[in-house]
Coordinates of C-alpha atoms in Angstrom, one line a residue:
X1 CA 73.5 48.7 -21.6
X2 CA 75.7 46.0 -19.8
X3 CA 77.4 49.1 -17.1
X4 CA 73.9 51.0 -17.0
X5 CA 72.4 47.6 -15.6
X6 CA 75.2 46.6 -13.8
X7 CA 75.4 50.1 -12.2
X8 CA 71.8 50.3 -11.6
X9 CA 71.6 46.6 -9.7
X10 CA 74.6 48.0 -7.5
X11 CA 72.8 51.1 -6.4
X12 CA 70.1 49.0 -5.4
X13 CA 72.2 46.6 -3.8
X14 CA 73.6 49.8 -1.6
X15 CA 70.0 50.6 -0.8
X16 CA 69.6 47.0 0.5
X17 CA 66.7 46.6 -2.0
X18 CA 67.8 42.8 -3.7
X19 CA 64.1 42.2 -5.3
X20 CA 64.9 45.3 -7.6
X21 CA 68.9 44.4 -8.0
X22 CA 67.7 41.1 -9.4
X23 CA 65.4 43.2 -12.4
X24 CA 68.4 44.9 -13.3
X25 CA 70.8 41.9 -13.2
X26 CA 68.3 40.3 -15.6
X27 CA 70.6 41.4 -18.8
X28 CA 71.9 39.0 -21.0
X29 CA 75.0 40.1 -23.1
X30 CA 75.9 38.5 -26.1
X31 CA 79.4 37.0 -24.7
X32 CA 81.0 34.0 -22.4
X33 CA 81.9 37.2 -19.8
X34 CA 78.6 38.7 -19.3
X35 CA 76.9 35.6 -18.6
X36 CA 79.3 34.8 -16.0
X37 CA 79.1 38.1 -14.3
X38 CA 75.4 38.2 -14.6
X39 CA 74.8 34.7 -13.0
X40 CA 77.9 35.2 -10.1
X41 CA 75.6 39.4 -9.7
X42 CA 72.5 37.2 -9.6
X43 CA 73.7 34.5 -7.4
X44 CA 74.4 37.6 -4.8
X45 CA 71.7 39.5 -4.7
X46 CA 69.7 35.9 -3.7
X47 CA 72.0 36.0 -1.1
X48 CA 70.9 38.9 0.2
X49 CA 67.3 38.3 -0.5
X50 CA 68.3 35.2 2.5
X51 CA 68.2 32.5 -0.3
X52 CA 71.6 31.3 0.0
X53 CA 71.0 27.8 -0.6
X54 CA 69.6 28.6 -4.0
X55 CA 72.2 31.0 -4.6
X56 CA 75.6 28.4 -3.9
X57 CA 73.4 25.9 -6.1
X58 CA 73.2 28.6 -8.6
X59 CA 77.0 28.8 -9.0
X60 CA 78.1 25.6 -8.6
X61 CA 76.0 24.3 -11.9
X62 CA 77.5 27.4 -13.7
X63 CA 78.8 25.9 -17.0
X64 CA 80.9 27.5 -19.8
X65 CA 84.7 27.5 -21.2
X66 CA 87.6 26.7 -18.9
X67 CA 88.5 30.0 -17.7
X68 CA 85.4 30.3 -15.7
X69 CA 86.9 28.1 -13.4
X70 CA 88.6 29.9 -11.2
X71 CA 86.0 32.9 -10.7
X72 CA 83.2 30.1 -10.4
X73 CA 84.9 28.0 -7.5
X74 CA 86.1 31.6 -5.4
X75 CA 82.4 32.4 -5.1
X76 CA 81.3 28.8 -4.3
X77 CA 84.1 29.2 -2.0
X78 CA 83.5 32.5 -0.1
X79 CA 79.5 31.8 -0.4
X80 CA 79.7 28.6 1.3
X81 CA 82.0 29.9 3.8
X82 CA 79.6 32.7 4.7
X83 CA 76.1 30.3 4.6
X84 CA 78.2 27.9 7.1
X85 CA 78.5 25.4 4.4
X86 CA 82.9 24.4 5.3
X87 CA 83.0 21.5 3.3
X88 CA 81.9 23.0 0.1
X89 CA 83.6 26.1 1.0
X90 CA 86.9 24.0 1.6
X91 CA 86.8 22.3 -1.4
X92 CA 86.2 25.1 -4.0
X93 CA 88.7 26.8 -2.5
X94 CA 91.0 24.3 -2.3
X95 CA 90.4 24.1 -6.3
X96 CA 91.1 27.8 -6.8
X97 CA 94.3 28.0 -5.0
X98 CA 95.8 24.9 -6.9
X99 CA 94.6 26.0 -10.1
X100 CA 97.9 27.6 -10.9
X101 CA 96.9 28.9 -14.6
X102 CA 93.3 30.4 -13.6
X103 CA 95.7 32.0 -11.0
X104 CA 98.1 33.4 -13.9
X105 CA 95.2 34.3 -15.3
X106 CA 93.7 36.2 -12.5
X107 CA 96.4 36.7 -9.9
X108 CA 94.2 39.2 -7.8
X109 CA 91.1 36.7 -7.6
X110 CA 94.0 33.7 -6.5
X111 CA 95.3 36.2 -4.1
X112 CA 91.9 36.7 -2.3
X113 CA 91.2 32.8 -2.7
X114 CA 94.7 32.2 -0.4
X115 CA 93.2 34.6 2.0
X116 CA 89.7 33.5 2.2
X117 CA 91.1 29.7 2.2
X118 CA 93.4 30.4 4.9
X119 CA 90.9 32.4 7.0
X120 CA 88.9 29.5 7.0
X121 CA 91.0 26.9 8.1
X122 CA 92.0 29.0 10.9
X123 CA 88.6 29.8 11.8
X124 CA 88.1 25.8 12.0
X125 CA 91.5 25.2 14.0
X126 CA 93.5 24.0 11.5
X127 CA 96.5 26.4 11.9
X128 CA 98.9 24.2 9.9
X129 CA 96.1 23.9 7.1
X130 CA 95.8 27.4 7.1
X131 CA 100.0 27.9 7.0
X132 CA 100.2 25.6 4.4
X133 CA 97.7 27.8 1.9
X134 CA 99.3 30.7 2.5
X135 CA 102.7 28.9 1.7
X136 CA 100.9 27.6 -1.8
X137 CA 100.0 31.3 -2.3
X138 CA 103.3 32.2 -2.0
X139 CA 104.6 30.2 -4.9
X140 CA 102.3 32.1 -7.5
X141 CA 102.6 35.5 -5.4
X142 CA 105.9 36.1 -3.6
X143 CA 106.8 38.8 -0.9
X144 CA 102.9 39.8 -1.0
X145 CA 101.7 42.0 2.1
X146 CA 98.3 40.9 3.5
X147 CA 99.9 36.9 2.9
X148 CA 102.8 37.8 5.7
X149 CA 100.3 39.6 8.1
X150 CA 97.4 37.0 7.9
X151 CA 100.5 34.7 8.8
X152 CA 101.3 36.8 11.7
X153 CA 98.0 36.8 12.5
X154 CA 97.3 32.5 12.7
X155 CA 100.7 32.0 14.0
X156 CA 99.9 34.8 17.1
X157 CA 96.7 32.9 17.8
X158 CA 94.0 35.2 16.4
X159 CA 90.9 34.8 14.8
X160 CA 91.0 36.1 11.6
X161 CA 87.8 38.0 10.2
X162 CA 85.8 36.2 7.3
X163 CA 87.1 37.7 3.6
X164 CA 82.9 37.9 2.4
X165 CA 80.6 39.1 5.2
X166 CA 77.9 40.7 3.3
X167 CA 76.2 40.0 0.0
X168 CA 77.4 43.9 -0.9
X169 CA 80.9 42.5 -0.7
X170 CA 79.9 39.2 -2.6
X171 CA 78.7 41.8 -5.4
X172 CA 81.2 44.0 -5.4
X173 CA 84.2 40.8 -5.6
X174 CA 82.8 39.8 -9.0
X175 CA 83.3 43.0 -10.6
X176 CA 86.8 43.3 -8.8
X177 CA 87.7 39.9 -10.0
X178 CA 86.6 40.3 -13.4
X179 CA 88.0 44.3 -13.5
X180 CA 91.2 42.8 -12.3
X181 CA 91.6 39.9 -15.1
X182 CA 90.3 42.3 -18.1
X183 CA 93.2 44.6 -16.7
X184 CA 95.3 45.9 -19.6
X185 CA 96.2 48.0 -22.1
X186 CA 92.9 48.9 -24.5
X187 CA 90.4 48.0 -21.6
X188 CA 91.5 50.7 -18.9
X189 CA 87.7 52.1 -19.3
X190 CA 86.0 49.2 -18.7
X191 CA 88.2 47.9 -15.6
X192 CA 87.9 51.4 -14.6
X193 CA 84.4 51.3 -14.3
X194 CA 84.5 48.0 -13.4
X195 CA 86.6 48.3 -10.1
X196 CA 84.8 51.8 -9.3
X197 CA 81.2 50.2 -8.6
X198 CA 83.3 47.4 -7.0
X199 CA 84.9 49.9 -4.5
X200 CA 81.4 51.7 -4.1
X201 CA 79.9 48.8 -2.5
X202 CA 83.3 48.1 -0.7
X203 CA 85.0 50.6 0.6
X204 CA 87.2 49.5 2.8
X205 CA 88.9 46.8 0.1
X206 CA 92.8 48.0 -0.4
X207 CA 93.1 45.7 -3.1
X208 CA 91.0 47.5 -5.4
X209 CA 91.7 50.6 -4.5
X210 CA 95.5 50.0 -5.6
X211 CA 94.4 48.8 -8.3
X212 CA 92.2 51.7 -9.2
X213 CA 95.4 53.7 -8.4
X214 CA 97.3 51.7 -10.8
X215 CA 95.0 52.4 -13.7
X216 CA 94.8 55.8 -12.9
X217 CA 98.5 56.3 -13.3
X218 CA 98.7 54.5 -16.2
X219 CA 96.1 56.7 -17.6
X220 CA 98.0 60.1 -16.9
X221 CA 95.9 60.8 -13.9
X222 CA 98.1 61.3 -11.4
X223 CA 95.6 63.1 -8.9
X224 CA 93.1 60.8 -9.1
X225 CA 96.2 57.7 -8.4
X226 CA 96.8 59.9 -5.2
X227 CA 93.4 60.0 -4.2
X228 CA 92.7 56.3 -4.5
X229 CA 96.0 55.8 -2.5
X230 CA 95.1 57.8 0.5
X231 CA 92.0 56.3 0.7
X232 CA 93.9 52.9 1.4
X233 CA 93.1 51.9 5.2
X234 CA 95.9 52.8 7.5
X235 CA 94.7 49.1 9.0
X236 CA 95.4 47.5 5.8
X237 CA 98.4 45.4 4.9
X238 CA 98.1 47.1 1.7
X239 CA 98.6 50.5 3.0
X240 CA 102.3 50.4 3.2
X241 CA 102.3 49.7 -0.9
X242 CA 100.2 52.1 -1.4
X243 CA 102.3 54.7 0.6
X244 CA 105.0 53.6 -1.7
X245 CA 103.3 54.2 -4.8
X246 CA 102.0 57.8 -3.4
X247 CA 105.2 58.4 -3.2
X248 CA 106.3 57.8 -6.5
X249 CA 103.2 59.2 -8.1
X250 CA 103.6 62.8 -6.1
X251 CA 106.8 62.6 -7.7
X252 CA 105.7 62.2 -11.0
X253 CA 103.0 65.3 -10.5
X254 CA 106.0 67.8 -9.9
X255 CA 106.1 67.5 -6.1
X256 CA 109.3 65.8 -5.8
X257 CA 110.6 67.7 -2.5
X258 CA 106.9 66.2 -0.9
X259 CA 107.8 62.9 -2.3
X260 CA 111.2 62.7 -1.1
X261 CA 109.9 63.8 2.7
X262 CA 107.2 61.3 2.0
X263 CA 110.0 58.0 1.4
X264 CA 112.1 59.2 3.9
X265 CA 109.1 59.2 6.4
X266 CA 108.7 55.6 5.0
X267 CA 112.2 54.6 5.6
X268 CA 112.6 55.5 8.7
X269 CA 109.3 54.0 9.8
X270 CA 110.9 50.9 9.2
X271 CA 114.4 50.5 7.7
X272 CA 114.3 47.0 6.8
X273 CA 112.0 47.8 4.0
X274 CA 114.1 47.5 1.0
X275 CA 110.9 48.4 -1.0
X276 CA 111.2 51.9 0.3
X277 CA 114.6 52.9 -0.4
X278 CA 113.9 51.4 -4.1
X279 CA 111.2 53.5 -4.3
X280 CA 112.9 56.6 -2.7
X281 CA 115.9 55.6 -5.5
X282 CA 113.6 55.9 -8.4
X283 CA 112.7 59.6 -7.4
X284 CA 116.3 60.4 -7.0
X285 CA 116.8 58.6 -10.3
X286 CA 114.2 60.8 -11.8
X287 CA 115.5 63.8 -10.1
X288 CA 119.3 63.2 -11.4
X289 CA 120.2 63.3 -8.0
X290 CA 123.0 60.5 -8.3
X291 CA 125.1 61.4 -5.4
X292 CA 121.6 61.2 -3.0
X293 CA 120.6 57.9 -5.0
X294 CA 124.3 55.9 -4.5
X295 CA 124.1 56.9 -0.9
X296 CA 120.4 55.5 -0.6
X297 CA 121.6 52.3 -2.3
X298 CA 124.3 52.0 0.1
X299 CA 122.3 51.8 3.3
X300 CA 119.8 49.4 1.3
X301 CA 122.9 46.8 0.7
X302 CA 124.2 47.7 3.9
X303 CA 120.8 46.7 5.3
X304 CA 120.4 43.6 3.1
X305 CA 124.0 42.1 4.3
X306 CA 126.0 39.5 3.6
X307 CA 123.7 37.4 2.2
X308 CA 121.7 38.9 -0.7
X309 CA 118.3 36.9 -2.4
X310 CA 117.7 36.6 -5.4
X311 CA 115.0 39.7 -5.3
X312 CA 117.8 42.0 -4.4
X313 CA 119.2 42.2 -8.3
X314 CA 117.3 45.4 -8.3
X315 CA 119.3 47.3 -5.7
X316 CA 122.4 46.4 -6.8
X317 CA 121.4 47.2 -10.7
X318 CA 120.7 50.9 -9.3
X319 CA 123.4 51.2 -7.3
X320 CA 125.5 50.1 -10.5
X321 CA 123.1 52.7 -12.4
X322 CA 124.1 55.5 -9.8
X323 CA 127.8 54.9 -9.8
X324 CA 127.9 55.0 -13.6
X325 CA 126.2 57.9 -13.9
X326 CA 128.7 59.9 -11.4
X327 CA 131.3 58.6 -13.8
X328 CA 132.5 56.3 -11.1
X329 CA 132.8 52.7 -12.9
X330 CA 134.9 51.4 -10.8
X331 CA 132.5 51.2 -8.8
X332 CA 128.8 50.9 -10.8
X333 CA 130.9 47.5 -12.7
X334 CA 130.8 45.3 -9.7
X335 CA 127.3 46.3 -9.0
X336 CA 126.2 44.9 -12.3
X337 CA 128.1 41.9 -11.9
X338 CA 126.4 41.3 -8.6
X339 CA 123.0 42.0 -10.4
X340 CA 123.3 39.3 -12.7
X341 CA 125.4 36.9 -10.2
X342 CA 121.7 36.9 -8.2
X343 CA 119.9 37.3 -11.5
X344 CA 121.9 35.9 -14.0
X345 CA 118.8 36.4 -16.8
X346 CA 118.0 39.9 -15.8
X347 CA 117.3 41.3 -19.1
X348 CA 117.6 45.3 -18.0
X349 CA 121.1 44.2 -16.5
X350 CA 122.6 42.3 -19.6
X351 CA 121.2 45.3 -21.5
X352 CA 123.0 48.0 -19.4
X353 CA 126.2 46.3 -18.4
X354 CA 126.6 45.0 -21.9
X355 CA 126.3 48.4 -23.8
X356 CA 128.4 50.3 -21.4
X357 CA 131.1 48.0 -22.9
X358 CA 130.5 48.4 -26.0
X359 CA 130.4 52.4 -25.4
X360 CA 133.5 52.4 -23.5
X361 CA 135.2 50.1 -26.5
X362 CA 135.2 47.4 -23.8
X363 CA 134.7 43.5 -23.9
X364 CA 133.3 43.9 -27.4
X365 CA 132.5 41.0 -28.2
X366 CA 130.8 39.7 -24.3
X367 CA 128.9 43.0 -24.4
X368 CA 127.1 42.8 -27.7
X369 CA 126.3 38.9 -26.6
X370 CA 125.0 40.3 -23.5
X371 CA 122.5 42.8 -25.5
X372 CA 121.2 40.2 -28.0
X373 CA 120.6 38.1 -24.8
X374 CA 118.7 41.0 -23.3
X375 CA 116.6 41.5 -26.8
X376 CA 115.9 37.6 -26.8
X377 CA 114.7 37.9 -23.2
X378 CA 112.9 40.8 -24.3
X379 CA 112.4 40.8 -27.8
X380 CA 109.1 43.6 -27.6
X381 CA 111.2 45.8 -25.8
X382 CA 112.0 49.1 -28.6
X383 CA 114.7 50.4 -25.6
X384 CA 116.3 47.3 -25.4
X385 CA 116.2 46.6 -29.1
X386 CA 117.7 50.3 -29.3
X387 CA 120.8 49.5 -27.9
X388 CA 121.4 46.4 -29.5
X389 CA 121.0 48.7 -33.1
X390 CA 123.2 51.7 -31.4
X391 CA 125.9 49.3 -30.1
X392 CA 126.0 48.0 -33.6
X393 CA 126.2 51.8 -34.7
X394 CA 129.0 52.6 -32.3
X395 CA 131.1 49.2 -33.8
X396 CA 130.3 51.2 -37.4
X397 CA 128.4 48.4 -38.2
X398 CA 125.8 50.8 -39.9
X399 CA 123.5 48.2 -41.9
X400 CA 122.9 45.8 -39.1
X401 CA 122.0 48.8 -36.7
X402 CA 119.5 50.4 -39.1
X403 CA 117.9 47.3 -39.1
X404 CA 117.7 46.9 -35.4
X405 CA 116.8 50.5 -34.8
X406 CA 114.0 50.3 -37.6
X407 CA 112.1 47.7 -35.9
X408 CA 112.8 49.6 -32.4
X409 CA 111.0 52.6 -34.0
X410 CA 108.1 50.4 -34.6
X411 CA 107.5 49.2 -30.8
X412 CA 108.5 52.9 -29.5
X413 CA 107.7 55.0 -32.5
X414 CA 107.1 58.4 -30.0
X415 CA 110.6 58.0 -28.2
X416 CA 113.0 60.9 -29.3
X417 CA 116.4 58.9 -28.8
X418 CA 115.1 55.9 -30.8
X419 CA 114.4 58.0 -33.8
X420 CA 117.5 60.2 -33.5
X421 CA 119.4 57.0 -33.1
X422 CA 117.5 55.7 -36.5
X423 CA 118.4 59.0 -38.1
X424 CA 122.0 58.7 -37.7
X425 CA 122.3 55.1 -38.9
X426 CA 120.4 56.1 -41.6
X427 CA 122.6 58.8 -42.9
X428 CA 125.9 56.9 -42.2
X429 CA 123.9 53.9 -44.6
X430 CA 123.2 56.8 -47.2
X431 CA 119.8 57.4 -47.0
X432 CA 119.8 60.9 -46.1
X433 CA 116.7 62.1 -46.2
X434 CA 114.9 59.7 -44.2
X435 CA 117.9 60.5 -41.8
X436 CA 116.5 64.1 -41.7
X437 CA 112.7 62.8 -41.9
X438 CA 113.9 60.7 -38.6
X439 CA 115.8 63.6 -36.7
X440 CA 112.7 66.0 -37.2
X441 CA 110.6 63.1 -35.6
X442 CA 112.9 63.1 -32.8
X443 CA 112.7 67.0 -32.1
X444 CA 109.0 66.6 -32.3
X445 CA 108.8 63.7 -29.6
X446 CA 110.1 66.5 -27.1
X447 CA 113.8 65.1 -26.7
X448 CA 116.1 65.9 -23.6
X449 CA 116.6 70.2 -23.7
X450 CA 120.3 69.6 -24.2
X451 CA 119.7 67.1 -27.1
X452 CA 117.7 70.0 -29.1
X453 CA 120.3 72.0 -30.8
X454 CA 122.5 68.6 -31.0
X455 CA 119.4 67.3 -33.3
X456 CA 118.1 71.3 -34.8
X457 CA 122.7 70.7 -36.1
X458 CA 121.4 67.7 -37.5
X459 CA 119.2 68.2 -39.4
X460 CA 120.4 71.6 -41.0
X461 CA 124.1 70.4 -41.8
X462 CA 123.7 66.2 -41.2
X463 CA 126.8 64.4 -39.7
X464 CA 130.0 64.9 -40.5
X465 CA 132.6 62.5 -42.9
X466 CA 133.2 59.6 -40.8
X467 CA 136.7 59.8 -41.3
X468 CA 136.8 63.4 -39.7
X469 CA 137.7 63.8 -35.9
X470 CA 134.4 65.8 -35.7
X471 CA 132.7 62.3 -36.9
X472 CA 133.7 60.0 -34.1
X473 CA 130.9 57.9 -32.8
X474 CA 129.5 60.1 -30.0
X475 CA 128.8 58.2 -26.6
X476 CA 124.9 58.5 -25.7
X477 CA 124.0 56.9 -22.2
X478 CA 122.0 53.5 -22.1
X479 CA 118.5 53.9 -21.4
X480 CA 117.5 54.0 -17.7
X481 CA 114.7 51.5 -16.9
X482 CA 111.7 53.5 -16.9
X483 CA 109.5 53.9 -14.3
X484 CA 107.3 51.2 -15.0
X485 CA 110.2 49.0 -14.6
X486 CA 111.4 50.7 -11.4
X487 CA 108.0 50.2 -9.4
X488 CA 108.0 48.2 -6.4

């Protein structure tokens, strides 16, 4: 009943017909989140029935828990702003951008509250005011598109254009806000929803359009992730990220010749991007095209310099990661070491460097520190947790890996390595045929094609004596991040 109403009031909000919104935004859920949407929808739609006065009153007396905070004082914020009320718009504002946990908590409705707080200090003269909240964004937000070109913009001298113009886009903020905060796993229909009748009211918003792209990838969707994308304004600060994501989801859809066209085009569009050759890296990655990705990796440092930040971990890690896959440690090593020399916590470096010790029978002892490190960093993590259990495997320290390995299994229980992995600790431990239960699980969870027969040998003759040749440990490549880690 709440989406029906909520979908209905939209509709009639489109048709410019408030009076009828307001019946429909009547509804009264039975939670804390309801009320507030149905109050922010209702302030809105009085709005556009020209009652803003009565509206921004509306609002500001909204009571309930504390996490109401930070959608109550945007729309006091952007309302006030756009019924000429500055003071009251400055100050709610104001209140949203230094609410640093209501931003944690809702990073996209902080992100618009920089912007809309900005925008209206520049739009009073106060350039350095307005400088100043886009610097306070970027503590909570770093390296974040639309901040650097509204700064562009106030520093050039232009006017930037209000963030809320209409009551439509009022509307259709409170569902974006709201989709954006509910946003995670378990809840992809709602914030789908959600963020769709957001967009249908306003179009034009990149923000939610990337984030509809976003959920659409994470829901298998590929085709509908592209669509979103390329409806991304080429005006848009935004559309630059969402070119980088097309990119990586055409990839993902089979079209990898199309994708790698499509980074290069990026790339040479501007070649100071370091976002685009990560991006164009993870396609190679996925493509096992090492050679291509070491050689991307080396125009990215070569473009980064002398003087690496901090951020930059990444491209060295897949350098590293490219090198060591071409059998080339000599060269992947110092790559690592520069990864966690910027990023000395990097769990996804501790966890690769450290195990490729331990695999090569290498600083034993530092590497298996590094990988506990990692799975203390990261203790939810089944890959990382994997190679802490398989490094204790490859030292033939059987019972402490099947422990690590079990509980692995239970945070990635579809992932065919982890259950091989668990099925050959458990036969070296003796329990055999859970060690056959555990390889069949792995052949089921459609394993690499060249680790089929390895696991079908498995499972009809088990492992050999481990004090046969035949039965040394065999080396198995750490995990490569996956692609959720390898987004820009």
């Amino acid at each position: 009943e709440r989406v029906t109403s909520v979908a209905l009031g939209f509709r009639a909000i489109r048709d410019g017909d408030y009076t009828q919104a307001l019946k429909h935004f009547k509804y009264q859920g039975p939670n804390d989140l309801d009320r507030l949407m149905n109050q922010l929808l209702i302030a809105w739609t009085k709005v556009g029935e020209g009652k803003g006065k009565e509206a921004l009153k509306l609002v500001q007396d909204l009571e309930g828990p504390s996490w109401y905070g930070i959608f109550r004082n945007y729309n006091v914020g952007v309302m006030a702003a756009m019924i000429g009320d500055v003071d009251a718009a400055r100050k709610a504002l104001t209140d949203t951008v230094t609410d640093r946990n209501g931003g944690a908590t809702a990073p996209d409705t902080f992100a618009r509250s920089v912007i809309a707080l900005a925008t209206l200090e520049a739009q009073a003269g106060n350039k350095q005011k307005a400088l100043d909240a886009l610097s306070a964004g970027d503590e909570l937000i770093t390296n974040f598109a639309p901040f650097k070109a509204l700064r562009t913009q106030i520093e050039s001298g232009d006017q930037p254009k209000p963030v809320v113009a209409t009551a439509a886009q009022g509307a259709a903020g409170v569902l974006f806000s709201i989709g954006g905060a509910l946003n995670r796993e378990g809840a992809e229909d709602t914030v789908m929803l959600y963020l769709q009748l957001s967009h249908a009211l306003d179009k034009d918003a990149a923000d939610t359009l990337i984030l509809l792209g976003g959920i659409a990838e994470n829901a298998k969707q590929p085709e509908k992730a592209i669509a979103f994308y390329r409806q991304v304004p080429e005006t848009s600060p935004m559309r630059r990220i969402s070119e980088l994501q097309l990119g990586l989801t055409l990839a993902e859809t089979g079209k990898v010749q199309e994708a790698r066209e499509h980074l290069l085009a990026l790339i040479a569009s501007d070649p100071q991007d370091i976002r685009s050759y990560l991006a164009y890296g993870s396609v190679l990655s996925d493509a096992k095209d090492y050679a291509a990705m070491a050689d991307n990796y080396d125009k990215a440092i070569e473009i980064i310099g002398q003087n690496p930040a901090r951020n930059h971990w990444s491209v060295f890690f897949q350098r590293g990661i490219a090198y060591e896959r071409l059998k080339k440690w000599d060269k992947a090593e110092p790559n690592f070491n520069k990864a966690l020399e910027l990023n000395p916590d990097q769990p996804q470096v501790l966890n690769y460097l450290g195990y490729s010790w331990v695999d090569m029978n290498r600083n034993l002892q530092e590497g298996l520190e590094m990988i506990k490190k990692a799975v203390e960093l990261r203790p939810d993590d089944g890959y990382i947790v994997d190679s802490l259990g398989w490094a204790y495997y490859r030292l033939g320290r059987f019972e402490e890996a099947v422990v690590e390995l079990e509980r692995a299994v239970e945070l990635r229980a579809g992932d065919a390595t982890i259950n091989d992995h668990l099925g050959d600790a458990y036969w070296r431990v003796g329990r055999k045929l859970e060690a056959t239960y555990q390889w069949k699980r792995a052949l089921a969870s459609e394993p690499e094609e060249a680790e089929v027969p390895k696991i079908q040998a498995k499972i009809e003759k088990g492992l050999p004596p481990i004090e046969s040749d035949a039965a040394k440990v065999e080396t198995k490549p750490v995990e490569e991040p996956k692609k959720d880690d390898k987004k820009t």
